[in-house]
Short mmCIF file of C-alpha atoms in Angstrom, two decimals:
data_model
loop_
_atom_site.label_atom_id
_atom_site.label_comp_id
_atom_site.label_asym_id
_atom_site.label_seq_id
_atom_site.Cartn_x
_atom_site.Cartn_y
_atom_site.Cartn_z
CA MET A 28 0.00 0.00 0.00
CA LYS A 29 1.04 3.58 -0.60
CA ILE A 30 0.51 6.49 1.75
CA LYS A 31 -2.13 7.94 -0.58
CA GLU A 32 -4.18 4.74 -0.12
CA ILE A 33 -3.83 5.00 3.67
CA ILE A 34 -5.01 8.61 3.58
CA LYS A 35 -7.98 7.67 1.41
CA VAL A 36 -9.24 4.76 3.52
CA THR A 37 -8.65 6.51 6.88
CA LYS A 38 -9.75 9.99 5.76
CA GLY A 39 -6.48 11.12 7.29
CA LYS A 40 -4.28 14.11 6.57
CA LEU A 41 -0.65 14.04 5.42
CA ILE A 42 1.08 16.59 7.66
CA ILE A 43 4.42 16.11 5.94
CA GLY A 44 5.79 13.52 3.52
CA ASN A 45 5.34 11.90 0.14
CA GLU A 46 2.02 10.23 -0.62
CA GLU A 47 3.70 7.93 -3.15
CA THR A 48 5.81 6.31 -0.40
CA GLU A 49 5.13 2.60 0.01
CA ILE A 50 4.10 1.44 3.47
CA LYS A 51 6.11 -1.54 4.69
CA GLU A 52 5.74 -3.16 8.13
CA PHE A 53 3.38 -1.73 10.75
CA CYS A 54 4.41 -1.50 14.41
CA LYS A 55 2.77 -0.14 17.59
CA ASP A 56 5.76 -0.51 19.94
CA THR A 57 8.66 1.94 19.62
CA ARG A 58 10.94 -0.49 21.48
CA ILE A 59 10.88 -3.09 18.70
CA ILE A 60 10.44 -0.85 15.67
CA LYS A 61 12.72 -1.53 12.69
CA PRO A 62 14.14 0.90 10.11
CA GLY A 63 11.50 1.73 7.51
CA ASP A 64 8.53 0.65 9.65
CA THR A 65 5.27 2.54 9.98
CA TYR A 66 4.48 3.39 13.60
CA ILE A 67 0.85 3.59 14.72
CA GLY A 68 0.17 5.34 18.03
CA ILE A 69 -2.37 3.54 20.19
CA LYS A 70 -3.98 5.25 23.15
CA GLY A 71 -4.28 2.74 26.00
CA GLU A 72 -5.65 2.88 29.52
CA ASN A 73 -2.32 3.76 31.10
CA PHE A 74 -0.40 5.55 28.35
CA ASP A 75 -0.84 7.29 25.03
CA GLY A 76 1.35 5.81 22.29
CA ASN A 77 0.66 8.83 20.10
CA THR A 78 2.99 10.93 22.26
CA LEU A 79 5.90 8.64 21.31
CA TRP A 80 5.91 9.58 17.61
CA LYS A 81 9.27 11.40 17.85
CA GLN A 82 10.80 8.38 19.57
CA ALA A 83 9.43 6.18 16.78
CA PHE A 84 11.30 8.32 14.22
CA GLU A 85 14.47 8.22 16.34
CA ASN A 86 14.26 4.41 16.39
CA GLY A 87 13.98 4.14 12.61
CA ALA A 88 10.33 4.60 11.65
CA GLU A 89 9.77 6.09 8.20
CA THR A 90 6.10 6.90 8.73
CA VAL A 91 3.87 7.56 11.75
CA ILE A 92 0.09 7.41 11.95
CA ILE A 93 -1.15 9.30 14.99
CA GLU A 94 -4.08 11.13 16.54
CA GLY A 95 -4.45 14.04 18.94
CA ILE A 96 -1.10 15.77 18.29
CA ASP A 97 -0.99 19.52 17.58
CA PHE A 98 1.67 20.16 14.93
CA GLU A 99 1.30 23.95 14.76
CA ASN A 100 4.32 24.56 17.02
CA VAL A 101 6.38 21.59 15.83
CA LYS A 102 9.41 22.29 13.67
CA LEU A 103 8.75 19.92 10.79
CA GLU A 104 11.91 20.64 8.79
CA GLN A 105 13.81 17.97 10.70
CA TYR A 106 11.24 15.40 9.48
CA LYS A 107 11.39 16.34 5.79
CA ASP A 108 12.48 12.78 4.91
CA LYS A 109 9.69 11.26 7.02
CA ASN A 110 5.93 10.91 6.70
CA ILE A 111 3.38 12.01 9.29
CA ILE A 112 -0.26 11.01 8.85
CA LYS A 113 -2.81 12.42 11.27
CA VAL A 114 -6.15 10.68 11.75
CA ASP A 115 -9.14 11.29 14.01
CA ASP A 116 -8.89 7.87 15.70
CA THR A 117 -5.99 5.44 15.29
CA ILE A 118 -8.06 2.44 16.45
CA GLN A 119 -10.58 3.15 13.70
CA ALA A 120 -7.72 3.78 11.29
CA ILE A 121 -6.15 0.35 11.83
CA SER A 122 -9.56 -1.22 11.28
CA ASP A 123 -10.02 0.73 8.04
CA ILE A 124 -6.53 -0.13 6.78
CA ALA A 125 -6.89 -3.83 7.66
CA THR A 126 -10.31 -4.00 5.98
CA TYR A 127 -8.86 -2.41 2.86
CA LYS A 128 -5.88 -4.77 2.85
CA ARG A 129 -8.16 -7.82 3.16
CA GLU A 130 -10.19 -6.57 0.20
CA LEU A 131 -7.03 -6.41 -1.94
CA TYR A 132 -6.82 -10.22 -1.75
CA GLY A 133 -10.31 -10.80 -3.13
CA LYS A 134 -13.37 -12.78 -2.07
CA ASN A 135 -11.85 -16.13 -3.02
CA PHE A 136 -8.78 -15.74 -0.78
CA PRO A 137 -9.24 -18.49 1.87
CA VAL A 138 -9.65 -17.05 5.37
CA VAL A 139 -10.57 -19.33 8.25
CA GLY A 140 -12.06 -17.43 11.19
CA VAL A 141 -11.80 -19.23 14.54
CA THR A 142 -13.78 -18.44 17.68
CA GLY A 143 -15.19 -20.30 20.68
CA SER A 144 -15.27 -20.20 24.47
CA VAL A 145 -12.16 -22.33 24.89
CA GLY A 146 -9.57 -23.83 22.58
CA LYS A 147 -9.43 -21.01 20.01
CA THR A 148 -5.67 -20.67 19.97
CA SER A 149 -4.80 -24.37 19.96
CA THR A 150 -7.46 -25.04 17.31
CA LYS A 151 -6.09 -22.15 15.23
CA ASP A 152 -2.60 -23.65 15.50
CA ILE A 153 -3.65 -27.08 14.25
CA ILE A 154 -5.90 -25.70 11.48
CA ALA A 155 -3.04 -23.50 10.24
CA SER A 156 -0.72 -26.52 10.21
CA VAL A 157 -3.20 -28.45 8.05
CA VAL A 158 -3.97 -25.56 5.70
CA SER A 159 -0.24 -24.84 5.24
CA GLN A 160 0.22 -28.27 3.66
CA GLU A 161 -1.43 -26.83 0.55
CA TYR A 162 -1.30 -23.03 0.92
CA LYS A 163 1.31 -20.62 2.22
CA THR A 164 -0.58 -19.60 5.36
CA LEU A 165 -0.64 -16.60 7.68
CA LYS A 166 -1.93 -17.29 11.19
CA THR A 167 -2.67 -15.18 14.24
CA GLN A 168 0.39 -15.13 16.48
CA GLY A 169 -0.26 -15.76 20.16
CA ASN A 170 -3.75 -14.58 21.00
CA ASN A 171 -3.78 -11.31 19.03
CA ASN A 172 -7.50 -11.77 18.54
CA ASN A 173 -9.04 -8.41 19.50
CA ASN A 174 -9.75 -5.07 17.80
CA ILE A 175 -6.04 -4.22 17.78
CA GLY A 176 -4.39 -7.63 17.42
CA LEU A 177 -6.53 -8.81 14.49
CA PRO A 178 -5.82 -5.77 12.26
CA PHE A 179 -2.11 -6.05 12.97
CA THR A 180 -2.33 -9.69 11.91
CA MET A 181 -3.99 -8.67 8.64
CA PHE A 182 -1.22 -6.12 8.06
CA LYS A 183 1.25 -9.01 7.81
CA LEU A 184 -0.40 -10.41 4.69
CA LYS A 185 2.11 -10.43 1.84
CA ASP A 186 2.49 -13.37 -0.53
CA GLU A 187 0.37 -15.76 1.55
CA GLU A 188 -2.30 -17.86 -0.14
CA ALA A 189 -4.53 -18.32 2.94
CA ALA A 190 -5.00 -17.04 6.49
CA VAL A 191 -6.23 -18.56 9.77
CA ILE A 192 -7.49 -15.77 12.02
CA GLU A 193 -8.48 -16.06 15.68
CA MET A 194 -11.32 -13.89 17.01
CA GLY A 195 -12.00 -13.27 20.69
CA MET A 196 -14.67 -11.30 22.50
CA ASN A 197 -15.92 -10.18 25.90
CA HIS A 198 -19.14 -8.46 24.85
CA PHE A 199 -21.76 -8.38 22.11
CA GLY A 200 -20.67 -6.69 18.89
CA GLU A 201 -16.97 -7.49 19.14
CA ILE A 202 -16.93 -10.59 16.92
CA SER A 203 -19.14 -8.76 14.41
CA TYR A 204 -16.56 -5.96 14.29
CA LEU A 205 -13.67 -8.39 13.75
CA THR A 206 -15.32 -10.61 11.16
CA LYS A 207 -16.18 -7.60 9.00
CA ILE A 208 -12.45 -6.86 8.84
CA ALA A 209 -11.24 -10.42 8.20
CA LYS A 210 -14.19 -11.53 6.02
CA PRO A 211 -13.77 -15.30 6.55
CA THR A 212 -14.61 -17.78 3.83
CA ILE A 213 -14.91 -20.53 6.48
CA SER A 214 -15.79 -19.89 10.13
CA VAL A 215 -15.19 -22.21 13.08
CA ILE A 216 -16.90 -22.26 16.48
CA THR A 217 -15.05 -24.66 18.78
CA ASN A 218 -17.57 -24.71 21.64
CA ILE A 219 -19.88 -22.62 23.81
CA GLY A 220 -18.88 -22.61 27.48
CA THR A 221 -18.91 -20.13 30.34
CA SER A 222 -16.04 -17.75 29.46
CA HIS A 223 -17.24 -14.13 29.86
CA ILE A 224 -20.62 -15.28 31.14
CA GLY A 225 -20.37 -12.46 33.67
CA ASN A 226 -20.52 -9.97 30.77
CA LEU A 227 -23.07 -11.77 28.61
CA GLY A 228 -25.42 -13.25 31.21
CA SER A 229 -25.99 -16.77 29.82
CA ARG A 230 -24.47 -19.43 27.60
CA GLU A 231 -27.25 -18.78 25.10
CA ASN A 232 -26.07 -15.20 24.83
CA ILE A 233 -22.49 -16.41 24.42
CA LEU A 234 -23.66 -18.52 21.46
CA LYS A 235 -25.41 -15.48 20.02
CA ALA A 236 -22.22 -13.43 20.36
CA LYS A 237 -20.06 -16.14 18.75
CA LEU A 238 -22.49 -16.48 15.84
CA GLU A 239 -21.72 -12.87 14.97
CA ILE A 240 -18.78 -14.40 13.09
CA LEU A 241 -21.26 -14.99 10.24
CA ASP A 242 -21.79 -11.22 9.87
CA GLY A 243 -18.62 -10.73 7.80
CA MET A 244 -19.15 -13.67 5.46
CA ASP A 245 -20.40 -13.42 1.88
CA LYS A 246 -21.14 -17.14 1.73
CA LYS A 247 -21.82 -18.49 5.21
CA VAL A 248 -19.79 -21.70 5.69
CA LEU A 249 -19.67 -22.75 9.36
CA VAL A 250 -17.71 -25.58 11.02
CA ILE A 251 -18.91 -26.54 14.51
CA ASN A 252 -18.24 -29.00 17.32
CA ASN A 253 -21.38 -31.14 17.15
CA ASP A 254 -20.83 -32.59 20.64
CA ASN A 255 -21.23 -29.22 22.32
CA ASP A 256 -24.84 -29.09 23.55
CA LEU A 257 -25.71 -25.58 22.33
CA LEU A 258 -23.91 -25.97 19.00
CA HIS A 259 -25.62 -29.33 18.44
CA LYS A 260 -28.99 -27.67 19.14
CA TYR A 261 -28.10 -24.86 16.73
CA TYR A 262 -27.17 -27.43 14.06
CA THR A 263 -30.41 -29.41 14.41
CA GLU A 264 -32.40 -26.19 14.13
CA ASN A 265 -30.45 -24.82 11.13
CA LYS A 266 -29.26 -27.82 9.10
CA GLU A 267 -32.01 -27.18 6.53
CA ASN A 268 -31.30 -23.44 6.45
CA GLU A 269 -30.37 -22.58 2.86
CA ASN A 270 -28.48 -19.47 3.97
CA ILE A 271 -25.91 -21.35 6.06
CA GLU A 272 -23.73 -24.31 5.07
CA ILE A 273 -22.91 -26.15 8.32
CA HIS A 274 -20.19 -28.79 8.63
CA THR A 275 -19.90 -30.85 11.81
CA TYR A 276 -17.23 -32.78 13.69
CA GLY A 277 -17.59 -34.84 16.84
CA ILE A 278 -17.09 -38.05 18.77
CA GLU A 279 -20.47 -38.68 20.42
CA ASN A 280 -23.05 -37.22 18.02
CA GLU A 281 -23.24 -38.36 14.40
CA SER A 282 -21.11 -35.89 12.43
CA GLU A 283 -19.43 -35.46 9.05
CA VAL A 284 -15.99 -35.97 10.58
CA MET A 285 -15.63 -38.31 13.55
CA ALA A 286 -12.98 -39.96 15.71
CA GLU A 287 -13.09 -43.72 16.27
CA ASP A 288 -10.90 -46.14 18.26
CA ILE A 289 -9.44 -43.33 20.40
CA ILE A 290 -6.36 -44.11 22.48
CA LEU A 291 -5.42 -41.38 24.97
CA ASN A 292 -1.77 -41.58 25.98
CA GLU A 293 0.06 -39.34 28.43
CA ASN A 294 1.64 -37.01 25.88
CA ASP A 295 -0.27 -37.80 22.71
CA SER A 296 -3.44 -39.33 21.32
CA GLU A 297 -4.19 -41.78 18.53
CA PHE A 298 -7.45 -42.31 16.71
CA VAL A 299 -9.02 -43.28 13.42
CA CYS A 300 -10.41 -40.25 11.63
CA ASN A 301 -13.59 -41.00 9.72
CA LEU A 302 -13.72 -38.22 7.14
CA LYS A 303 -17.05 -38.60 5.37
CA GLY A 304 -16.48 -42.34 5.09
CA GLU A 305 -12.74 -42.19 4.33
CA LYS A 306 -10.80 -43.58 7.30
CA PHE A 307 -7.20 -43.01 8.27
CA LYS A 308 -5.13 -43.24 11.45
CA VAL A 309 -3.91 -40.03 13.09
CA LYS A 310 -1.54 -39.27 15.96
CA VAL A 311 -1.84 -35.94 17.81
CA LEU A 312 1.35 -35.01 19.62
CA VAL A 313 -0.42 -33.36 22.57
CA GLY A 314 -2.40 -35.31 25.16
CA GLY A 315 -6.05 -34.80 26.10
CA ILE A 316 -9.39 -35.51 24.46
CA HIS A 317 -9.80 -31.80 23.62
CA PHE A 318 -6.90 -32.07 21.18
CA VAL A 319 -8.70 -34.92 19.43
CA TYR A 320 -11.55 -32.46 18.89
CA ASN A 321 -9.06 -29.84 17.64
CA ALA A 322 -7.69 -32.36 15.14
CA LEU A 323 -11.19 -33.25 13.92
CA CYS A 324 -11.92 -29.56 13.44
CA ALA A 325 -8.74 -29.11 11.40
CA ALA A 326 -9.60 -32.16 9.28
CA THR A 327 -13.06 -30.70 8.59
CA VAL A 328 -11.59 -27.37 7.51
CA GLY A 329 -8.93 -29.10 5.41
CA LYS A 330 -11.52 -31.19 3.62
CA ASN A 331 -13.56 -28.08 2.82
CA LEU A 332 -10.48 -26.40 1.39
CA GLY A 333 -9.82 -29.35 -0.92
CA LEU A 334 -6.85 -30.91 0.88
CA ASN A 335 -6.28 -34.65 0.52
CA ILE A 336 -6.00 -37.13 3.39
CA LYS A 337 -2.21 -37.26 3.26
CA GLN A 338 -2.02 -33.48 3.67
CA ILE A 339 -4.57 -33.43 6.50
CA LYS A 340 -2.78 -36.23 8.35
CA GLN A 341 0.61 -34.52 7.91
CA GLY A 342 -0.75 -31.19 9.15
CA ILE A 343 -2.29 -32.71 12.28
CA GLU A 344 0.78 -34.75 13.15
CA THR A 345 3.29 -31.90 12.79
CA PHE A 346 1.50 -28.91 14.32
CA GLU A 347 3.19 -26.78 16.97
CA LEU A 348 1.24 -25.44 19.92
CA THR A 349 1.37 -21.79 21.00
CA LYS A 350 3.38 -21.59 24.23
CA LYS A 351 1.72 -21.43 27.68
CA ARG A 352 -0.99 -23.79 26.43
CA MET A 353 -0.33 -27.31 27.68
CA ASP A 354 3.39 -26.56 27.53
CA ILE A 355 4.97 -29.64 29.11
CA THR A 356 8.48 -29.72 30.58
CA GLU A 357 10.24 -32.73 32.09
CA LEU A 358 12.69 -31.61 34.78
CA GLU A 359 15.91 -33.38 35.70
CA ASN A 360 14.51 -34.16 39.15
CA GLY A 361 11.77 -36.30 37.57
CA VAL A 362 9.00 -33.71 37.94
CA THR A 363 6.65 -32.94 35.02
CA ILE A 364 5.53 -29.31 34.76
CA ILE A 365 2.34 -28.63 32.78
CA ASN A 366 2.07 -24.92 32.04
CA ASP A 367 -1.50 -24.19 30.96
CA SER A 368 -1.53 -20.78 32.60
CA TYR A 369 -2.53 -18.55 29.73
CA ASN A 370 -6.27 -18.59 30.26
CA ALA A 371 -8.98 -20.37 32.20
CA SER A 372 -12.68 -21.06 32.16
CA PHE A 373 -14.63 -23.85 33.83
CA GLU A 374 -14.50 -25.95 30.67
CA SER A 375 -10.76 -25.56 30.19
CA MET A 376 -10.14 -26.26 33.90
CA GLN A 377 -12.26 -29.39 33.56
CA ALA A 378 -10.29 -30.55 30.51
CA SER A 379 -6.89 -29.87 32.11
CA LEU A 380 -7.80 -31.71 35.33
CA LYS A 381 -9.04 -34.67 33.30
CA TYR A 382 -5.76 -34.68 31.41
CA LEU A 383 -3.78 -34.54 34.68
CA HIS A 384 -5.81 -37.44 36.04
CA GLY A 385 -4.93 -39.55 33.00
CA LEU A 386 -1.17 -39.25 33.53
CA LYS A 387 0.77 -42.13 35.06
CA ASN A 388 2.83 -39.94 37.38
CA ASN A 389 3.05 -40.83 41.06
CA ARG A 390 1.33 -37.71 42.41
CA LYS A 391 -1.03 -35.33 40.54
CA ILE A 392 -0.71 -31.76 41.82
CA ALA A 393 -3.03 -29.00 40.61
CA VAL A 394 -2.04 -25.35 41.14
CA LEU A 395 -5.23 -23.42 40.37
CA GLY A 396 -6.07 -19.71 40.41
CA ASP A 397 -8.96 -17.41 39.66
CA MET A 398 -11.03 -17.54 36.49
CA PHE A 399 -11.97 -14.02 35.40
CA GLU A 400 -15.07 -12.38 33.92
CA LEU A 401 -17.61 -14.77 35.42
CA GLY A 402 -19.67 -12.13 37.24
CA GLU A 403 -22.48 -13.50 39.39
CA TYR A 404 -21.56 -17.04 38.31
CA SER A 405 -18.04 -16.80 39.74
CA LYS A 406 -18.59 -18.54 43.09
CA GLU A 407 -20.66 -21.34 41.52
CA LEU A 408 -18.17 -22.07 38.73
CA HIS A 409 -15.14 -22.01 41.02
CA GLU A 410 -16.96 -24.47 43.29
CA LYS A 411 -17.61 -26.69 40.27
CA VAL A 412 -13.85 -26.73 39.61
CA GLY A 413 -13.36 -27.95 43.20
CA ILE A 414 -15.75 -30.81 42.49
CA GLU A 415 -13.75 -31.66 39.34
CA VAL A 416 -10.57 -31.77 41.44
CA VAL A 417 -12.14 -34.47 43.62
CA LYS A 418 -13.62 -36.34 40.64
CA ASN A 419 -10.17 -36.59 39.06
CA ASN A 420 -8.48 -37.87 42.24
CA ILE A 421 -5.96 -35.02 42.42
CA ASP A 422 -3.43 -35.74 45.18
CA ILE A 423 -2.56 -32.16 46.13
CA LEU A 424 -4.55 -28.99 45.46
CA ILE A 425 -2.82 -25.61 45.69
CA CYS A 426 -4.97 -22.50 45.25
CA SER A 427 -4.35 -18.76 45.11
CA GLY A 428 -6.74 -15.93 44.33
CA LYS A 429 -9.84 -14.24 45.69
CA ASN A 430 -12.23 -16.73 44.07
CA ALA A 431 -9.91 -19.75 44.04
CA LYS A 432 -10.69 -20.15 47.73
CA TYR A 433 -14.07 -21.50 46.57
CA ILE A 434 -12.21 -24.23 44.65
CA ALA A 435 -10.46 -25.25 47.85
CA GLU A 436 -13.64 -25.11 49.93
CA ALA A 437 -15.64 -27.20 47.43
CA ALA A 438 -12.86 -29.79 47.18
CA LYS A 439 -12.89 -30.18 50.96
CA GLU A 440 -16.70 -30.34 51.12
CA ASN A 441 -16.72 -33.06 48.47
CA GLY A 442 -14.37 -35.38 50.31
CA MET A 443 -10.80 -34.21 49.71
CA ASN A 444 -8.69 -34.46 52.85
CA GLU A 445 -7.89 -30.98 54.16
CA LYS A 446 -4.26 -32.05 54.53
CA GLN A 447 -4.13 -32.30 50.72
CA ILE A 448 -5.37 -28.71 50.24
CA TYR A 449 -3.21 -25.58 50.42
CA TYR A 450 -4.13 -21.93 49.94
CA PHE A 451 -1.58 -19.14 49.48
CA GLU A 452 -2.03 -15.39 49.15
CA GLU A 453 1.16 -14.80 47.15
CA LYS A 454 2.63 -16.52 44.08
CA GLU A 455 6.06 -16.55 45.71
CA GLN A 456 4.67 -18.75 48.47
CA ILE A 457 3.46 -21.28 45.90
CA GLN A 458 6.85 -21.38 44.24
CA GLU A 459 8.63 -21.88 47.57
CA PHE A 460 6.17 -24.58 48.72
CA ILE A 461 6.51 -26.55 45.48
CA LYS A 462 10.31 -26.50 45.53
CA GLN A 463 10.31 -27.69 49.15
CA ASN A 464 7.79 -30.48 48.61
CA TRP A 465 8.05 -31.82 45.07
CA LYS A 466 9.13 -35.39 44.56
CA ASN A 467 10.43 -37.51 41.72
CA GLY A 468 7.47 -38.61 39.61
CA ASP A 469 5.18 -35.65 40.39
CA ALA A 470 3.05 -34.03 37.69
CA ILE A 471 2.22 -30.38 38.47
CA LEU A 472 -0.46 -28.50 36.54
CA PHE A 473 -0.58 -24.68 36.57
CA LYS A 474 -3.92 -23.25 35.47
CA ALA A 475 -5.53 -19.82 35.93
CA SER A 476 -6.64 -16.78 33.97
CA ASN A 477 -3.71 -14.91 32.47
CA GLY A 478 -4.13 -11.97 34.85
CA MET A 479 -3.11 -14.24 37.74
CA LYS A 480 0.34 -14.50 36.10
CA PHE A 481 0.90 -18.11 37.09
CA PHE A 482 3.28 -18.33 34.15
CA GLU A 483 5.70 -16.32 36.29
CA ILE A 484 5.73 -19.13 38.85
CA VAL A 485 6.54 -21.61 36.08
CA GLU A 486 9.28 -19.38 34.66
CA ASN A 487 10.91 -19.06 38.09
CA ILE A 488 10.68 -22.80 38.74
CA LEU A 489 12.31 -23.56 35.38
CA LYS A 490 15.22 -21.15 35.90
#
């Protein structure tokens, strides 16, 4: 894109510079900016990135896109070789630029949009691995799935032939906003759980919010987990709907793509994938039944993009998982650390505890913290996690957080010996306790919402 295109789509003003200049990489962090980059100032809760435009130039930026700066008293001669674009709102500007860039690739450019209550990032990773067997594929890095992260992902499109884009939300309207930028050709909903139920009020409303992903689609092609109760209900009610093409995957309910003869091992899973009657064996290199579902989802997407079985199998068996999600480390002292500390909801807690239970380690230790954005359901859902701890015969429960105390209380009330339950106010106390008490053969799971920063405990333990 050239600066004149940026000005047109953002309705911005070129304060100084050459409108024929080609825009290269976009960056919103002056600390990592590279020579020739375009810096976009973002106004956050605690700081205003627009005020750092001079620093961006000092660090090598060729162009800045900013809002709210008065240039009347700025000596612009020193920036005669630079470009300054002023817009009314930089957040709106990145949306406008990303929308424009997506349109440059045309309606037939394959974009897979991925959303769901849990499993978005890991599902995105495995779908991208499958799709990349046929197409050069861009995927969302980390969890850059919001109104800032998604546009910056779209900015990275160059010579790719497909994209797999993650979309997250906390409130109504957010997925609709994102999907109108990315314009998916295939959309995926992994499941409907309780994440953000405090904001949305019910699981039915969460489904409604996730279905906004259809808003940005010309032809509505939807891939869903048919074993999720609300998605299964949605499918049965809409399978004859001529306006939506629904493709299903599952294990329990009859679906287009299914897993048979499942073998769950400690660090991987094996199953026979039944892809519309074509059967082939698959090995997923991450343990847990939820990764079988992720693989089935990726197979469904691959099939719809015209990939053959060999490509789908290769993509599933070679995918790499985004870090902090079921990141497993074997220590020299014989302890297994399972870092799943990036995010947490009841459903993901349930899945992680089930995975921990299935390991053959001597002791199963769960270090659990608060789940965020649950509102009036917070106490109830934390208590349900405590029940899951008991169900899965966890040997030691360690909790920290204002609401995690309900996990501990429910575990005790449901039969766990109080000598097996520990509660700490500070993360440093957890770290110290673990190092003093771990034994050869222990498996230790760390799980909480990202704001609890349990990953810091893991990082310190692994030092």
